Coordinates of C-alpha atoms in Angstrom, one line a residue:
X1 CA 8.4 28.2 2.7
X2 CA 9.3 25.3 0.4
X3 CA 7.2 25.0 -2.9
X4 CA 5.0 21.3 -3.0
X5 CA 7.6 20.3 -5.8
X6 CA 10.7 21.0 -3.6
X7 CA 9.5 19.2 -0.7
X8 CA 8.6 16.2 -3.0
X9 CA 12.3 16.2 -4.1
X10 CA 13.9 16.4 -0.7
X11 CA 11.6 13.3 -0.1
X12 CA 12.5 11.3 -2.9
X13 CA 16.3 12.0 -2.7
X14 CA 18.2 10.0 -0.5
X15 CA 20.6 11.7 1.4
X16 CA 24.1 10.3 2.7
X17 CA 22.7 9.8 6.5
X18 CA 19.8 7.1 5.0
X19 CA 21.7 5.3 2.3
X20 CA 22.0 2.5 5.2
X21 CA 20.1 -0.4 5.9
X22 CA 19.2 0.6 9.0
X23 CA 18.6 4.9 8.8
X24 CA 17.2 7.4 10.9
X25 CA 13.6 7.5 11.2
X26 CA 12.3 8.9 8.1
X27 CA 11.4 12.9 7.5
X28 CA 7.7 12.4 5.9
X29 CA 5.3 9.4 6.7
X30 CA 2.1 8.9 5.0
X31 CA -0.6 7.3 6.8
X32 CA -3.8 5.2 5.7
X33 CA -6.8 7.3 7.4
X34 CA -9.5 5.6 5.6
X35 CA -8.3 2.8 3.0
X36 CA -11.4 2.9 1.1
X37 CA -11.7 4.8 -2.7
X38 CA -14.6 5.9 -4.4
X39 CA -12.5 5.5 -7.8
X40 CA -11.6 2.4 -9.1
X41 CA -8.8 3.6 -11.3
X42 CA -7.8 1.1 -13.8
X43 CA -3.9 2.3 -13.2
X44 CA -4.0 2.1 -9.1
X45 CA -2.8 -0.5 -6.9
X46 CA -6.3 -0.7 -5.6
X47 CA -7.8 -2.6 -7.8
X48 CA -5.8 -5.7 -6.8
X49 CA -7.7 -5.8 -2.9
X50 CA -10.0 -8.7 -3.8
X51 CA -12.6 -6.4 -1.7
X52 CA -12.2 -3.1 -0.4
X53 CA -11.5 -2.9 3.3
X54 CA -14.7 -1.7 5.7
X55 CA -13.1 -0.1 8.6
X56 CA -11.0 3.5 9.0
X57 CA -7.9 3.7 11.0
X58 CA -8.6 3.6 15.2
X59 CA -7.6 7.3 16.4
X60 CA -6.2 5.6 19.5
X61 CA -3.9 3.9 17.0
X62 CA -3.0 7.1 15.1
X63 CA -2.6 8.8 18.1
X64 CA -0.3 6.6 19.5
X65 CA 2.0 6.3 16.2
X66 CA 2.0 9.8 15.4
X67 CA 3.3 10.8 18.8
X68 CA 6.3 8.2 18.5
X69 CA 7.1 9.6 15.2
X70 CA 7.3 13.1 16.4
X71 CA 9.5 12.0 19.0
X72 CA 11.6 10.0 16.6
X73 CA 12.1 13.0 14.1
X74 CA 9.4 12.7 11.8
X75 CA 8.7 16.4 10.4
X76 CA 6.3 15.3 7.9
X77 CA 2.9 13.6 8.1
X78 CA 0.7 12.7 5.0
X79 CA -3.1 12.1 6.1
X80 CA -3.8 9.2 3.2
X81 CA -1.8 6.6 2.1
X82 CA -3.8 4.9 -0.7
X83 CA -7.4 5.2 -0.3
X84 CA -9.5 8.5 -0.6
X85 CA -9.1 10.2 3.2
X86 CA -12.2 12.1 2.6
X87 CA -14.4 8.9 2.5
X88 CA -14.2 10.0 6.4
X89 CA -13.9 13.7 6.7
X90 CA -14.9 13.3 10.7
X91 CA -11.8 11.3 11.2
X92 CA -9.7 13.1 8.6
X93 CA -10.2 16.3 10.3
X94 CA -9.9 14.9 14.2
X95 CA -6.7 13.5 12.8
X96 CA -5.2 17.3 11.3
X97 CA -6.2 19.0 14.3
X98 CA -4.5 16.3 16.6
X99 CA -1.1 16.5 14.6
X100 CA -1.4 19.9 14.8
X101 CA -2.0 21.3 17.9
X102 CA -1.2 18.6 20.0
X103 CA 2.0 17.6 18.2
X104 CA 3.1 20.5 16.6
X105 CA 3.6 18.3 13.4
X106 CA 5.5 21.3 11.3
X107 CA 3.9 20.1 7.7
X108 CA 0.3 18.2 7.5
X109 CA 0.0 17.1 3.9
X110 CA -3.2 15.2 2.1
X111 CA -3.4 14.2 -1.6
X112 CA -7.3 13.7 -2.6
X113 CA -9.1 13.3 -5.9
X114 CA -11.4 16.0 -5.2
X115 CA -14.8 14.4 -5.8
X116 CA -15.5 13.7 -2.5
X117 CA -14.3 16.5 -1.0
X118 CA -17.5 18.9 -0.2
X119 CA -17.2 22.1 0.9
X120 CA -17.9 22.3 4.7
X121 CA -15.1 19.4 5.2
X122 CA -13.0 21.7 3.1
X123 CA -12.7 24.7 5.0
X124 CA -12.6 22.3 8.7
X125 CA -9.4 21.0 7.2
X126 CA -8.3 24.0 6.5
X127 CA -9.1 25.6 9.8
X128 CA -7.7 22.5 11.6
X129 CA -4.1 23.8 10.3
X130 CA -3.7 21.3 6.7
X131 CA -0.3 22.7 5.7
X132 CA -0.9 21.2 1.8
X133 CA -3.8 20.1 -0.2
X134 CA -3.1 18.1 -3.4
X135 CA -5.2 17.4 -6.2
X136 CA -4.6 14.4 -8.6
X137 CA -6.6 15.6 -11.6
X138 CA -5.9 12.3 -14.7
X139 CA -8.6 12.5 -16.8
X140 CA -9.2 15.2 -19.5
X141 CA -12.8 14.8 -20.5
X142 CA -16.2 12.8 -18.9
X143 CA -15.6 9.9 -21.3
X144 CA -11.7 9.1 -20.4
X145 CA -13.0 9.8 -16.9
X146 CA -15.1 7.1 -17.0
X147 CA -12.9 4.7 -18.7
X148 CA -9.8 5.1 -16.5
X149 CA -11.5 6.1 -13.3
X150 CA -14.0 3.2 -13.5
X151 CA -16.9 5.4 -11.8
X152 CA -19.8 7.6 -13.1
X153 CA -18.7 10.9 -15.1
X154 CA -20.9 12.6 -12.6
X155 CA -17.6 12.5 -10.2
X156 CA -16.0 14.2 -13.3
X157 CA -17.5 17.1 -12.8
X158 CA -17.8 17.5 -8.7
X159 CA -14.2 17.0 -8.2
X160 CA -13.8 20.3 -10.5
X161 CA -16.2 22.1 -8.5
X162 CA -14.7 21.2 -5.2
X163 CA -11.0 22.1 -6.6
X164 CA -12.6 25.3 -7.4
X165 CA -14.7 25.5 -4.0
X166 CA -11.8 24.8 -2.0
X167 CA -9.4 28.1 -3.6
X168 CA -12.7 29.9 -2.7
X169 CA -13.0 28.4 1.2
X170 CA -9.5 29.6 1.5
X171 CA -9.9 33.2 0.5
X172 CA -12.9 33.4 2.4
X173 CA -12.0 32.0 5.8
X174 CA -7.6 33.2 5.0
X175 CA -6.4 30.4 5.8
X176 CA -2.7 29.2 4.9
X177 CA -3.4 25.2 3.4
X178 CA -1.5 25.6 0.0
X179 CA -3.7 24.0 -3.0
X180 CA -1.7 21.9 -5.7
X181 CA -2.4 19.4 -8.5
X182 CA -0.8 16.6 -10.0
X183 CA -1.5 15.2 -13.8
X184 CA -0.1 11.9 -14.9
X185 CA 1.8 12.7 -17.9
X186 CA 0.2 10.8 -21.0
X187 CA 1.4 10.8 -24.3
X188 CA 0.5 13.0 -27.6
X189 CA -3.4 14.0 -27.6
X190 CA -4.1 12.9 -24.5
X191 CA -1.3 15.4 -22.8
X192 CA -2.8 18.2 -25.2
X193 CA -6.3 17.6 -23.9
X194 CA -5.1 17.6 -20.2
X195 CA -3.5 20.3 -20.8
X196 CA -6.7 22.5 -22.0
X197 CA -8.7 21.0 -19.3
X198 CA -6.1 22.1 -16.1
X199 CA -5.9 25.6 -17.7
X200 CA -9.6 25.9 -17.7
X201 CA -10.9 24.3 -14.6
X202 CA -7.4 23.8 -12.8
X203 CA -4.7 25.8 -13.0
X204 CA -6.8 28.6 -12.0
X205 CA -7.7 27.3 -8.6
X206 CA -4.4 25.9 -7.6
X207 CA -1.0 27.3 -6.3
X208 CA 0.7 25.2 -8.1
X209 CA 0.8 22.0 -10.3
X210 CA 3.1 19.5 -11.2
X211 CA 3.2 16.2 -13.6
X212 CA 3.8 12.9 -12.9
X213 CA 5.0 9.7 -14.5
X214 CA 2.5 6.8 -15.0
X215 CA 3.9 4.6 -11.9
X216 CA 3.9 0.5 -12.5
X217 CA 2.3 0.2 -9.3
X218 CA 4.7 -2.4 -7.8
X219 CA 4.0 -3.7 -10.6
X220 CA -0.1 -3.9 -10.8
X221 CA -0.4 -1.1 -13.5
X222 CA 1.6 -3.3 -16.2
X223 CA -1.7 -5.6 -16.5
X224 CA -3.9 -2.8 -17.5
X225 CA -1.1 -1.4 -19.7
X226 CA -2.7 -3.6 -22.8
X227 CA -6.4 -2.2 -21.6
X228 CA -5.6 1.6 -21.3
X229 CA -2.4 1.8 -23.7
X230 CA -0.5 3.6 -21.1
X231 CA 3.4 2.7 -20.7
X232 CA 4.6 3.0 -16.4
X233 CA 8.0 3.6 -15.4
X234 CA 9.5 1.0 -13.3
X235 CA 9.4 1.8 -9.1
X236 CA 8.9 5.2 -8.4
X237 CA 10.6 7.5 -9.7
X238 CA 9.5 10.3 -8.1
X239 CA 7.5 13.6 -10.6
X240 CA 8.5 14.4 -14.1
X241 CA 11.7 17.0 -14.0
X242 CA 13.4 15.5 -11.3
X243 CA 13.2 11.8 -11.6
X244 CA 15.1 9.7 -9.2
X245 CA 16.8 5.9 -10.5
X246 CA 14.8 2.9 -9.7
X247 CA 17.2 1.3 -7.6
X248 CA 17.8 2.2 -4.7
X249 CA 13.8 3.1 -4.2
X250 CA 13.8 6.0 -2.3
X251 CA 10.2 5.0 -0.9
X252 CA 12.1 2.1 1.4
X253 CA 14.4 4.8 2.9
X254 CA 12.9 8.5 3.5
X255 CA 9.4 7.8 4.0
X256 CA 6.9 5.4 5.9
X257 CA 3.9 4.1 4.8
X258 CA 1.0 3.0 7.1
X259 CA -2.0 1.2 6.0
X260 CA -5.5 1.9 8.0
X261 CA -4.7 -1.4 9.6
X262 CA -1.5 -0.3 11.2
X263 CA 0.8 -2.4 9.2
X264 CA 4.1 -0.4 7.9
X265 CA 5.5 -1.2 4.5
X266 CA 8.0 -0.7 2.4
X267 CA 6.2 0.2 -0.9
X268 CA 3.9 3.4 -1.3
X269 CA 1.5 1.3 -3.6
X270 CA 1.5 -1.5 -1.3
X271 CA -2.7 -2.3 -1.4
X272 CA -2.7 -6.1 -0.6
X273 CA 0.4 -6.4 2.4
X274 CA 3.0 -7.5 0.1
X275 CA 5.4 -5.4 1.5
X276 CA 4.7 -5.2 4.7
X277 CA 7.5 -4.8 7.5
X278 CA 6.5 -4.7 10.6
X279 CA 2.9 -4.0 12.6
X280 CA 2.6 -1.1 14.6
X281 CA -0.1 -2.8 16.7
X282 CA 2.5 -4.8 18.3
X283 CA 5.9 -2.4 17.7
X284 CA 6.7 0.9 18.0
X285 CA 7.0 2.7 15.0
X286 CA 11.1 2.7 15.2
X287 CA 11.3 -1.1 15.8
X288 CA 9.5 -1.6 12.8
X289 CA 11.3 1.0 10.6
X290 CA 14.4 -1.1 10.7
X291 CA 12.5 -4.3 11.5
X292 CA 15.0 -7.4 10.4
X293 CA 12.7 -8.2 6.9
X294 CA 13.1 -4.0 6.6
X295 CA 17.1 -4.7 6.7
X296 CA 17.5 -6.9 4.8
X297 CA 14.8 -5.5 1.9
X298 CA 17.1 -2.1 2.0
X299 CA 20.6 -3.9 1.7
X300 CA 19.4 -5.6 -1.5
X301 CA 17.8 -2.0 -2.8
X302 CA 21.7 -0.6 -1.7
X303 CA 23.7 -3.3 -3.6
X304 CA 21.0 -2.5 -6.9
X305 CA 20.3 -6.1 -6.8
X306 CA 16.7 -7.3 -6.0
X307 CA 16.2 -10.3 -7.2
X308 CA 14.3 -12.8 -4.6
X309 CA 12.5 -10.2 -2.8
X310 CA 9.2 -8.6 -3.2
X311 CA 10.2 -5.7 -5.3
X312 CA 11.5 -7.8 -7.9
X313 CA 8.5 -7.8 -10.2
X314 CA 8.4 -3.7 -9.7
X315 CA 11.7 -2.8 -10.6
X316 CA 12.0 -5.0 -13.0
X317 CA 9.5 -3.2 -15.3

């Protein structure tokens, strides 16, 4: 079986068949289960929503898209998109088990911070059939937690215990959800800090973990830059030791992105519909993939020219 890192680079490589305006339904699409966060981390996207959204995605609606992708190709389906999927573990795990044994989905993927992720949710996503379990683990102490994470320290210390409750629930119950984590890369001190935290309360507990660049955020994390004295990259340039060019954004051509509210979109930081491309309330998941606005957006990303369209700003950076 691929490793988490290998999978992440088949994603964020664009292969011959999808450097097209119009390409084949994408491999991997990650879908907004519940677009509400317990964070409020000052280098996410999610800080632009004015108000954080009340309702969870309909399961009629997930249903329904899920199956079309499956039919289209899709191999790949990540249960969160932006918010924190286990701010409805009910949902979340109706939502594994439906991709799994109804659809056969071959890889169910969910990236979580951990601190809401209590034990008896654990191990029903696990014995639902989660393929891969991801940790994003940013801060190295309580204090920095608090700073960058906006939220009590308390939730400093519970997501550690459920990263280590979860390796645990797996050996206990056997079952096959691999466990990762992902650090943002920071510079000097702060790197050597993370670093002594993930082999403590991390590295231990996980299969295996990977680091990430600091992402601009389509462009949101450049205002807290000054705040947090962090640089991003511009786009998204995939995880540290296989970093992909800005241009053409591989997030517009191998994989969807689904907000709770069923709108698809281009961008895989896109928290306030500035990218959006096409509403699977009204199309099927295919007409909105190559959607007209969808078109067009790619054919700028393909001639490395964005300027006049909504990734500008991003790429930019």
């Amino acid at each position: 079986m691929a490793t988490i890192t290998e999978r992440i680079d088949n994603i964020t490589r664009i292969p011959a068949e999808y450097q097209r305006a119009a390409p084949p339904a994408p491999r991997s699409v990650k879908i907004e289960i519940s677009p509400r966060c317990n964070y409020r981390c000052g280098f996410c996207a999610l800080r632009t929503r004015e108000q954080q959204p009340k309702w969870d995605m309909d399961f009629g609606l997930f249903s329904r898209i899920t199956r079309e992708m499956r039919e289209a190709g899709v191999e790949e389906i990540g249960v969160f998109y932006l918010g924190e999927s286990f701010m409805n573990p009910r949902l979340l795990v109706d939502c594994i088990a439906y991709l799994k044994r109804e659809l056969a989905m071959p890889y169910v993927f969910l990236t979580s911070n951990a601190s809401m992720a209590f034990p008896e949710a654990l191990e029903e996503c696990m014995k639902a059939g989660l393929d891969s379990l991801k940790w994003s683990v940013n801060a190295a102490d309580e204090a920095q937690f608090e700073q960058v994470m906006g939220v009590s320290g308390k939730l400093f210390h519970r997501a550690l215990e459920n990263i280590a409750a979860a390796w645990d629930a797996r050996k206990r119950g056997g079952w096959k959800t691999g466990l990762y984590a992902s650090s943002i890369r920071y510079d000097g001190e702060q790197l050597e800090r993370m670093q002594a935290l993930l082999k403590e309360r991390v590295l231990p507990y996980v299969d295996q973990h990977y680091w990430l660049p600091l992402y601009s955020m389509g462009a949101f994390a450049t205002q807290r830059e000054a705040e947090l004295g962090y640089r991003p990259t511009a786009g998204n340039q995939g995880r540290l030791g296989a970093l992909r060019a800005p241009l053409p954004c591989w997030s517009a051509f191998t994989e969807g992105h689904v907000t709770a509210e069923g709108k698809l979109s281009a961008c895989c930081f896109d928290a306030t519909a500035h990218w959006t491309m096409g509403d699977l309330n009204k199309q099927s998941f295919m007409e909105a993939w190559n959607s007209a606005p969808f078109v067009q957006l790619r054919a700028a990303h393909l001639k490395k020219d964005v300027r006049g369209t909504v990734c500008e700003q991003c790429i930019a950076y």
